[in-house]
PDB file of C-alpha atoms in Angstrom:
ATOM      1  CA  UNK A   1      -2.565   8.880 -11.814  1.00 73.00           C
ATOM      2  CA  UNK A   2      -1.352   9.202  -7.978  1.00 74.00           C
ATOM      3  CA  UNK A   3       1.254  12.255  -8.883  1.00 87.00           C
ATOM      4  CA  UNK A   4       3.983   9.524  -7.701  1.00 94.00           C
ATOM      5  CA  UNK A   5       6.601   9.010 -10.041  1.00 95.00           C
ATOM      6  CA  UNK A   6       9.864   6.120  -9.646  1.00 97.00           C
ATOM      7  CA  UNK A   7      12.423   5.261 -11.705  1.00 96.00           C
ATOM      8  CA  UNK A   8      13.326   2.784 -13.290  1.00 97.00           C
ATOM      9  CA  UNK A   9      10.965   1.322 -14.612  1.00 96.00           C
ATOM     10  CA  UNK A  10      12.445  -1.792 -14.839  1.00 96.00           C
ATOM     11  CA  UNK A  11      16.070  -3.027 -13.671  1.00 96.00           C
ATOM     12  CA  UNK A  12      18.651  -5.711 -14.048  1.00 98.00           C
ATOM     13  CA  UNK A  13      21.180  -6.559 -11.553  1.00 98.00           C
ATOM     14  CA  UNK A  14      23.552  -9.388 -10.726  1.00 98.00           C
ATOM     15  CA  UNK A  15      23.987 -10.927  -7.688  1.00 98.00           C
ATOM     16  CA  UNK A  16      25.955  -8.555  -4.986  1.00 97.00           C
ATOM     17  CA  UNK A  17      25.554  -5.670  -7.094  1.00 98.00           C
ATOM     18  CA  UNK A  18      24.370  -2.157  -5.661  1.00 98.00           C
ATOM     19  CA  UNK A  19      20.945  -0.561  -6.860  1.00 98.00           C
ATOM     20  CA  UNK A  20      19.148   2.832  -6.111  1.00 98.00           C
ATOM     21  CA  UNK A  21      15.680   3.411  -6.829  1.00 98.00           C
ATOM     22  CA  UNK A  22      13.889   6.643  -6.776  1.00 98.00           C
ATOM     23  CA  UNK A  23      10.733   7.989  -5.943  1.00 97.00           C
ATOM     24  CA  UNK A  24       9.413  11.684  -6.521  1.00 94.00           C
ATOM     25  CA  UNK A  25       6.463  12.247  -4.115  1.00 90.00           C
ATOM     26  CA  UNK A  26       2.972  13.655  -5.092  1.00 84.00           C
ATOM     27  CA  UNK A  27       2.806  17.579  -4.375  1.00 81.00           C
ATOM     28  CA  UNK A  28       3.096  18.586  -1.284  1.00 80.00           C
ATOM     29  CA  UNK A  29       3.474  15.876   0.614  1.00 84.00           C
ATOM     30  CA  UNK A  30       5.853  14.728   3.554  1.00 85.00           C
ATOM     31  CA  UNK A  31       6.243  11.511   3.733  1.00 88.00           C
ATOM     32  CA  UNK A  32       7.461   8.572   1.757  1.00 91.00           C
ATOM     33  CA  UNK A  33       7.165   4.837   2.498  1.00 93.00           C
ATOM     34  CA  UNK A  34       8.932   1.829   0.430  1.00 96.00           C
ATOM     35  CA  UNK A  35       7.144  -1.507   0.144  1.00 96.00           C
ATOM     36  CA  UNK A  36       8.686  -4.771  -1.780  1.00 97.00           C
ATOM     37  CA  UNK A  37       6.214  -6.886  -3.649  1.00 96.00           C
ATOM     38  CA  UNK A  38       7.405 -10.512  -4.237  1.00 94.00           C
ATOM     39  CA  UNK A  39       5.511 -12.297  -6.855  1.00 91.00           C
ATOM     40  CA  UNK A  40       2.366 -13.268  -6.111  1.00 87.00           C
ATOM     41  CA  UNK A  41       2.342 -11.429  -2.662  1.00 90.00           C
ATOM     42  CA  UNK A  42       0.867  -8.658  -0.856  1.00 92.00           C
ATOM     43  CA  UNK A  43       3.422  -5.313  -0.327  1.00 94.00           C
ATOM     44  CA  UNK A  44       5.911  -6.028   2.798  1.00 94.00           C
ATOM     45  CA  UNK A  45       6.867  -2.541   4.118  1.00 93.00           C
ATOM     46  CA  UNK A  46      10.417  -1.704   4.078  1.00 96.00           C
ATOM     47  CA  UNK A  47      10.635   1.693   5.832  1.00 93.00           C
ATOM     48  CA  UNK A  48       9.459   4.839   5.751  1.00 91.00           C
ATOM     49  CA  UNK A  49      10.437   8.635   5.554  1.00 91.00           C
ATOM     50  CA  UNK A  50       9.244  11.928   7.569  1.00 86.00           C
ATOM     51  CA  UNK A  51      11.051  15.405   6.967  1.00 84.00           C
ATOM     52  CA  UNK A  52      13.986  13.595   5.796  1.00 89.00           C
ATOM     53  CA  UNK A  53      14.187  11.031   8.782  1.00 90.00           C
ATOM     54  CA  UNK A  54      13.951   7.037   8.852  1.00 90.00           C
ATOM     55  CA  UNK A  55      10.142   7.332  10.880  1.00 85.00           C
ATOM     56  CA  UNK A  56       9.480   2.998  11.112  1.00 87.00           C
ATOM     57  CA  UNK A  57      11.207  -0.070   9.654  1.00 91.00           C
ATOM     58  CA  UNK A  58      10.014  -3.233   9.052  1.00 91.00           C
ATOM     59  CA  UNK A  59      11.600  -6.478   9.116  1.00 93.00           C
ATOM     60  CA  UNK A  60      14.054  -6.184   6.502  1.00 96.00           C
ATOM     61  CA  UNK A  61      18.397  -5.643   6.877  1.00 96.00           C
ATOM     62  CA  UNK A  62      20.363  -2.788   7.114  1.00 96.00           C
ATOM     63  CA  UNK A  63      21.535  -3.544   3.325  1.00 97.00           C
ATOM     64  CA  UNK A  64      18.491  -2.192   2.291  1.00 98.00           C
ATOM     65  CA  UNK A  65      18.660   1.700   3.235  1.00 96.00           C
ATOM     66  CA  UNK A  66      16.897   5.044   2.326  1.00 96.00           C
ATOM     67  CA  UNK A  67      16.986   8.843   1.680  1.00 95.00           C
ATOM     68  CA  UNK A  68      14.731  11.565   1.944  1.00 94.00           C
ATOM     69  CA  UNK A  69      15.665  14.974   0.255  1.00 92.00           C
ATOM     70  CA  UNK A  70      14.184  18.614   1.443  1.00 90.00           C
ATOM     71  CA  UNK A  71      11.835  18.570  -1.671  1.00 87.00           C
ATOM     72  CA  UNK A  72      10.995  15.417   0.032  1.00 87.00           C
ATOM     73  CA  UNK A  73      11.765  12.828  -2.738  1.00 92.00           C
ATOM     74  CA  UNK A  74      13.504   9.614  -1.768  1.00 96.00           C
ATOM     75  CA  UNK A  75      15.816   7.095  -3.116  1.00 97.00           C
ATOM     76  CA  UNK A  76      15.805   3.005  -2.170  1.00 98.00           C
ATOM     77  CA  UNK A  77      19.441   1.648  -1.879  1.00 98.00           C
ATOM     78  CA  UNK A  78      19.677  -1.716  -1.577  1.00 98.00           C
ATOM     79  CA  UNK A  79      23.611  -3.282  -0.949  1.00 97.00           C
ATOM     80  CA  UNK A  80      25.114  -6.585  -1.753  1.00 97.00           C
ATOM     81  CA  UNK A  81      21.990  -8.385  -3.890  1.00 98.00           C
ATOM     82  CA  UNK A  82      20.768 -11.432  -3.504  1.00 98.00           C
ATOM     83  CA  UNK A  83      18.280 -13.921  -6.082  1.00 97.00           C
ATOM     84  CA  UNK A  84      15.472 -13.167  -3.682  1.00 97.00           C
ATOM     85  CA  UNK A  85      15.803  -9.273  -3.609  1.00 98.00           C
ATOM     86  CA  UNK A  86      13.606  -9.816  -7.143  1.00 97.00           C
ATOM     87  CA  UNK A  87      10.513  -7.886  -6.874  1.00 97.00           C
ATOM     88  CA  UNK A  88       8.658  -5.189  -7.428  1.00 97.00           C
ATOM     89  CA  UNK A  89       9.431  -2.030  -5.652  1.00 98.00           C
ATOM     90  CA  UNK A  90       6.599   0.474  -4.504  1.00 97.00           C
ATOM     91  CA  UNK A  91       6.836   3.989  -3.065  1.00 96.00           C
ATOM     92  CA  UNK A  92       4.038   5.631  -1.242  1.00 93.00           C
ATOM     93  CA  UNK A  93       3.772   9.177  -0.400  1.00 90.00           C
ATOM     94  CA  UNK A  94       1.310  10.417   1.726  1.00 85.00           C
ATOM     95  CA  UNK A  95       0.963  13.698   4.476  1.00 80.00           C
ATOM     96  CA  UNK A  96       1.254  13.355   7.876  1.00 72.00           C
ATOM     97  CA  UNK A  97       0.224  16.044  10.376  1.00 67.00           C
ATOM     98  CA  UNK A  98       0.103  15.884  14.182  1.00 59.00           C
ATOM     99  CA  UNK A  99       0.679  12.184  14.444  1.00 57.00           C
ATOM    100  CA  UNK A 100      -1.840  11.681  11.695  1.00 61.00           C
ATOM    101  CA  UNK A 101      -1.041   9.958   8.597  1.00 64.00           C
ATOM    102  CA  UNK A 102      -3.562  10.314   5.123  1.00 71.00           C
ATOM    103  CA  UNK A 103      -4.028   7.796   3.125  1.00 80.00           C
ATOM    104  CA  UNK A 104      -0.970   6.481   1.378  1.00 86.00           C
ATOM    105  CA  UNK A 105      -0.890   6.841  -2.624  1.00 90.00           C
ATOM    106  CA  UNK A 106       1.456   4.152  -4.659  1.00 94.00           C
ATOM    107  CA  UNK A 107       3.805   4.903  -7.673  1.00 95.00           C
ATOM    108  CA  UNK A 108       3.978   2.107 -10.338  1.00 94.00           C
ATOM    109  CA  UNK A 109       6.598   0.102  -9.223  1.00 96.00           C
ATOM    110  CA  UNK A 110      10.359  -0.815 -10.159  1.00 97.00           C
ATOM    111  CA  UNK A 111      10.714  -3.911 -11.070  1.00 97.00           C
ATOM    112  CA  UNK A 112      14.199  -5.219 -10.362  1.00 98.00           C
ATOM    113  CA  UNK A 113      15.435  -8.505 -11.146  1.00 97.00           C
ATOM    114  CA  UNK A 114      18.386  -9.715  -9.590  1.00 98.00           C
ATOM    115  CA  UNK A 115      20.314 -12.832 -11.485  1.00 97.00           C
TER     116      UNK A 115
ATOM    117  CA  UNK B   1      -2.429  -3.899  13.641  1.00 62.00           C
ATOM    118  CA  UNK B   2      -5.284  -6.135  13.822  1.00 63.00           C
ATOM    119  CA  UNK B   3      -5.229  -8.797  11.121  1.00 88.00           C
ATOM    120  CA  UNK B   4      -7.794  -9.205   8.420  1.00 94.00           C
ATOM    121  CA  UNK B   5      -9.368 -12.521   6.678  1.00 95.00           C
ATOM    122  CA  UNK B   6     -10.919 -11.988   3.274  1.00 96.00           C
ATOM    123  CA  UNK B   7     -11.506 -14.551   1.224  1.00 96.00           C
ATOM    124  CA  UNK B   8      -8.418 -15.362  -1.753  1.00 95.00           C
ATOM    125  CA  UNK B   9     -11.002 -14.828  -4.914  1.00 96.00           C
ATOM    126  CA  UNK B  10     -14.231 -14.112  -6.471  1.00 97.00           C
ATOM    127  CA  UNK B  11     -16.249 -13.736  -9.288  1.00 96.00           C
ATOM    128  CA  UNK B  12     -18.410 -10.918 -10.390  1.00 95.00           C
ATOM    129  CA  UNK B  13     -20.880 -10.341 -13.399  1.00 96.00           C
ATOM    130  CA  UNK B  14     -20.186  -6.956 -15.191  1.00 96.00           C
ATOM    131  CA  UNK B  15     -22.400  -4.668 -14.365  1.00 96.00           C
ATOM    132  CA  UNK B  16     -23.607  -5.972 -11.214  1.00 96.00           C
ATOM    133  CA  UNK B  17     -22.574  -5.119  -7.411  1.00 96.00           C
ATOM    134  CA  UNK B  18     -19.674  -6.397  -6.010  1.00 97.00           C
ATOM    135  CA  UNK B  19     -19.698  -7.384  -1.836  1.00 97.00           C
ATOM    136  CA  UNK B  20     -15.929  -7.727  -0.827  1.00 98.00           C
ATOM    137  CA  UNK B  21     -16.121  -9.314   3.000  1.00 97.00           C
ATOM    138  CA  UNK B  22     -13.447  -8.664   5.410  1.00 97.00           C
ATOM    139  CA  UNK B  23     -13.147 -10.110   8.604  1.00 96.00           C
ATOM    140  CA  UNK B  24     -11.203  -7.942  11.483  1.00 95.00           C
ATOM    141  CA  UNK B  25     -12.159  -9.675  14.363  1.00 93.00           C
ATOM    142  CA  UNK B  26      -9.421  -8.058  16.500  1.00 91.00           C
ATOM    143  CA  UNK B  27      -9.869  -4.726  15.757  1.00 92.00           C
ATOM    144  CA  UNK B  28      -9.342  -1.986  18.441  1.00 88.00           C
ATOM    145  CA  UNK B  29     -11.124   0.846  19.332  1.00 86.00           C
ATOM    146  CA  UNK B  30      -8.886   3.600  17.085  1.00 83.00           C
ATOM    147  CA  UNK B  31      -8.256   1.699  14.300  1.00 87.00           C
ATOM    148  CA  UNK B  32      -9.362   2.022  10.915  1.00 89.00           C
ATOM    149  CA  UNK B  33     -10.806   0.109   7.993  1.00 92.00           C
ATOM    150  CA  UNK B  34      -9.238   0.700   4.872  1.00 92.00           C
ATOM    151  CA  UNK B  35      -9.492  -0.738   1.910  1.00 95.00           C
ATOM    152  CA  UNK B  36      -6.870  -0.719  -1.040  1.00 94.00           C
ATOM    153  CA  UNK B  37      -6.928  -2.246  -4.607  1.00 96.00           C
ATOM    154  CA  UNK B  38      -3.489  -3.496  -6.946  1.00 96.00           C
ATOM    155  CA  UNK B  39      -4.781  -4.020 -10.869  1.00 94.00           C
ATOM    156  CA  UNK B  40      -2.102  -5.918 -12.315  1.00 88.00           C
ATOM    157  CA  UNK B  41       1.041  -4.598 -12.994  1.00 80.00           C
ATOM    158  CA  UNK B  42       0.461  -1.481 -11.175  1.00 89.00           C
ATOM    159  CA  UNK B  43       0.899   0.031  -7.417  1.00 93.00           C
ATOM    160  CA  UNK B  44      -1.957  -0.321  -5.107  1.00 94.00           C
ATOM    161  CA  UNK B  45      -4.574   2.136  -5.168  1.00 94.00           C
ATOM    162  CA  UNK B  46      -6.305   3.861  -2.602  1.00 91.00           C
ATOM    163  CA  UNK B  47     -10.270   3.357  -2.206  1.00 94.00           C
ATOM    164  CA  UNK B  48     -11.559   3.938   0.870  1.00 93.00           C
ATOM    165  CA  UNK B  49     -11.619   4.292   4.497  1.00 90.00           C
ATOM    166  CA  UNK B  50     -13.879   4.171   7.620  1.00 91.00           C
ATOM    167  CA  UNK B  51     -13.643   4.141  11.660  1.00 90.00           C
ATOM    168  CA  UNK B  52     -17.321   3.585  12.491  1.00 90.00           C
ATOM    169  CA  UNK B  53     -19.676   5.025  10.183  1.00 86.00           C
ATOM    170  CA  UNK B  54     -20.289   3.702   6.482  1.00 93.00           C
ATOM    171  CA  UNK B  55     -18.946   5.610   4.318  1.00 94.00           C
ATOM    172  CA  UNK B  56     -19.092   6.193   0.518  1.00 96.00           C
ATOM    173  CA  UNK B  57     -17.209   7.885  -2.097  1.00 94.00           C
ATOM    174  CA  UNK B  58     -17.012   7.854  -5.874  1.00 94.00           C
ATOM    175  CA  UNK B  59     -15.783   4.749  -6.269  1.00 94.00           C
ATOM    176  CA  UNK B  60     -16.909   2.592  -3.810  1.00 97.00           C
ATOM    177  CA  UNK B  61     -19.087   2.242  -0.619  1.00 97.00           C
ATOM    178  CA  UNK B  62     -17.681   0.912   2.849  1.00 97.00           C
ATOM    179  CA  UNK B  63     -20.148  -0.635   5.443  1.00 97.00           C
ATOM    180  CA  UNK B  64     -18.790  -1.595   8.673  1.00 96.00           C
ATOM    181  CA  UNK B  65     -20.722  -3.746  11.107  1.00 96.00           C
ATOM    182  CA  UNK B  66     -22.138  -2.511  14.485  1.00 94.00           C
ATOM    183  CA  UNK B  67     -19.358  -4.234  16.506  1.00 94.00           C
ATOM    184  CA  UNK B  68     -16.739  -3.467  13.682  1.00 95.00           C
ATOM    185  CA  UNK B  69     -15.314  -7.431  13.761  1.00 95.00           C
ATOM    186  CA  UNK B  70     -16.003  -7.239   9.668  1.00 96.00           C
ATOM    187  CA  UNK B  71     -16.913  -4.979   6.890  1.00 97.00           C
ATOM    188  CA  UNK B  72     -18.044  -4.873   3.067  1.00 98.00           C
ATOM    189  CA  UNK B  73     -16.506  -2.900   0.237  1.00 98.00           C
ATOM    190  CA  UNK B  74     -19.064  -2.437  -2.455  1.00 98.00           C
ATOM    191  CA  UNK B  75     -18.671  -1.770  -5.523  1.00 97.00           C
ATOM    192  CA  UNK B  76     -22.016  -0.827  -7.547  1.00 96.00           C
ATOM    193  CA  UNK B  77     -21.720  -1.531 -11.008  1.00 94.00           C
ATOM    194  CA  UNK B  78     -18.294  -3.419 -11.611  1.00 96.00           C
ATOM    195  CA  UNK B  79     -16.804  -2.977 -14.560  1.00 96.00           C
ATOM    196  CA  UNK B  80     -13.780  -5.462 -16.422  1.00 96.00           C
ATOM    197  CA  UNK B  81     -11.670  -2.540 -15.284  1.00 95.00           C
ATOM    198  CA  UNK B  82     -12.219  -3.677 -11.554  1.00 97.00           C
ATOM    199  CA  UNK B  83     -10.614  -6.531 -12.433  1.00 97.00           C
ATOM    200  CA  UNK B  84      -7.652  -5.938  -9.542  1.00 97.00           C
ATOM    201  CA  UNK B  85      -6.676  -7.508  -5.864  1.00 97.00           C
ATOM    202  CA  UNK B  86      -8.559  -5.895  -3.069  1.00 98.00           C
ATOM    203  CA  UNK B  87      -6.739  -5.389   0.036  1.00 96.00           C
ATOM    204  CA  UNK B  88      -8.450  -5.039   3.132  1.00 96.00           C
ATOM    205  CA  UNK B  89      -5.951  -3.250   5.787  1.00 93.00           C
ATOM    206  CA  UNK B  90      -6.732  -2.125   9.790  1.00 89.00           C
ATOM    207  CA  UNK B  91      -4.601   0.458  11.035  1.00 84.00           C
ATOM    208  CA  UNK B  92      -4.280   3.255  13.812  1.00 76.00           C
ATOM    209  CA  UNK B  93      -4.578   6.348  12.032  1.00 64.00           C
ATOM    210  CA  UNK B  94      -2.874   8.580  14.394  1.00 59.00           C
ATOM    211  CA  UNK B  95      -0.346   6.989  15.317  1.00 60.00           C
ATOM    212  CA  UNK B  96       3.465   6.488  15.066  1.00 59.00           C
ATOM    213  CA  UNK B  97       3.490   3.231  13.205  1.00 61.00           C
ATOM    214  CA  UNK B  98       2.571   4.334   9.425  1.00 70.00           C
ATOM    215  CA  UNK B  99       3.108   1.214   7.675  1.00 80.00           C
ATOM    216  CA  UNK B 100       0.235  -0.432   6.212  1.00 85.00           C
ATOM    217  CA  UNK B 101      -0.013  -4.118   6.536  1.00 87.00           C
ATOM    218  CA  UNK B 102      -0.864  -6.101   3.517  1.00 91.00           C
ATOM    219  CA  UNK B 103      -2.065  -9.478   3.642  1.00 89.00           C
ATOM    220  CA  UNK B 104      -3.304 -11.745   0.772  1.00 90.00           C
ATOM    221  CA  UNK B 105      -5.943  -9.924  -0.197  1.00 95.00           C
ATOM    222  CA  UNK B 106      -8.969 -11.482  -2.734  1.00 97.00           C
ATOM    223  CA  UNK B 107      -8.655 -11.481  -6.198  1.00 97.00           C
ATOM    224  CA  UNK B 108     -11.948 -10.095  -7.995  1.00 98.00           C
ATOM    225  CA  UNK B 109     -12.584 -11.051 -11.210  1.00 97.00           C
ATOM    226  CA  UNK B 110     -15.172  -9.292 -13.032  1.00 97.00           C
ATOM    227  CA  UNK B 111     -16.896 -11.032 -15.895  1.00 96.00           C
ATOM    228  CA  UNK B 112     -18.932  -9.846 -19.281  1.00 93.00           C
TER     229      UNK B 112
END
């Protein structure tokens, strides 16, 4: 157990529908990253989070957008769904101090299928 | 980030050490080796990590060669519950680029 909750657990959508996932962060720390896991693939980083600011995006459109909170939890939106948005959804939190960044722990996942 | 090779799969007898190679050929002089493991279904976990020095912790060991172009996750007595893909990932630790970089990774299969 990482201390890294998300939710859902599991998700159905239709095709350019809306969805928010969220992610609760492990105790005490500050920042939160979002990865998307296609089937059968390594984690492709979406973006990540530091006191409450987008801190590093990776190469994925502005449909797909993020939150941080002051308790430092975070929610995933993702806009206008397509087929190949299906995947698994991971959040990382992890504590970054003076440019440093600890290693990164994963929450289960959301699965989210979009038909 | 420098890239990594590892191989796609291997076997392992339960029981028995496990040698996970990683090639990082590219590697610069402040980046890390770490090394991160997905059993199925689940998020990746976090196993390891080393600049220069092997390093070792309760669940795994991490030798890095002199010149730090590849490295070795061991494990020392796999169990079926190591079953999992192992990601090897090189990264700058302090810097401003945070993501970490998953390739492929190599699917260990650990056998009774």
């Amino acid at each position: 157990e990482t201390g890294v909750t998300q939710s859902p657990t599991h998700l159905i959508k239709t095709r350019g529908q809306q969805v928010t996932l969220r992610c609760s962060s492990q105790s005490g720390h500050n920042t939160v990253s979002w990865y998307q896991q296609a089937l059968g693939q390594g984690p492709q980083f979406i973006f990540q989070y530091y006191r409450e600011e987008e801190n590093g995006r990776g190469n994925f459109p502005p449909r797909f957008s993020g939150l941080q909170f002051p308790n430092y939890s975070s929610e995933l939106n993702v806009n206008a769904l397509e087929l190949d948005d299906s995947a698994l959804y991971l959040c990382a939190s992890s504590t970054s101090r003076d440019r440093v960044l600890y290693e990164q722990y994963f929450g289960p996942g959301t699965r989210l299928t979009v038909t | 980030d420098a890239k990594t090779t590892q191989p796609p799969s291997m076997d392992c007898a339960e029981g028995r050490a496990a040698n996970l190679p990683c090639n990082h050929s590219t590697i610069s002089g402040n980046e890390y080796v770490y090394w991160y493991r997905q059993i199925h279904s689940q998020g990746p976990q976090y196993i390891i990590h080393g600049l220069k020095n092997n390093e070792t912790n309760e669940m795994a060991s991490l030798i890095i060669t002199e010149d730090r172009k590849s490295s070795t996750l061991i494990l020392p007595h796999a169990t079926l519950r190591d079953t999992a893909v192992y990601y090897c990932i090189v990264r700058a630790s302090l810097s401003n680029d945070y993501k970490l970089s998953f390739g492929a990774g190599t699917t260990v299969t650990v056998r009774a």
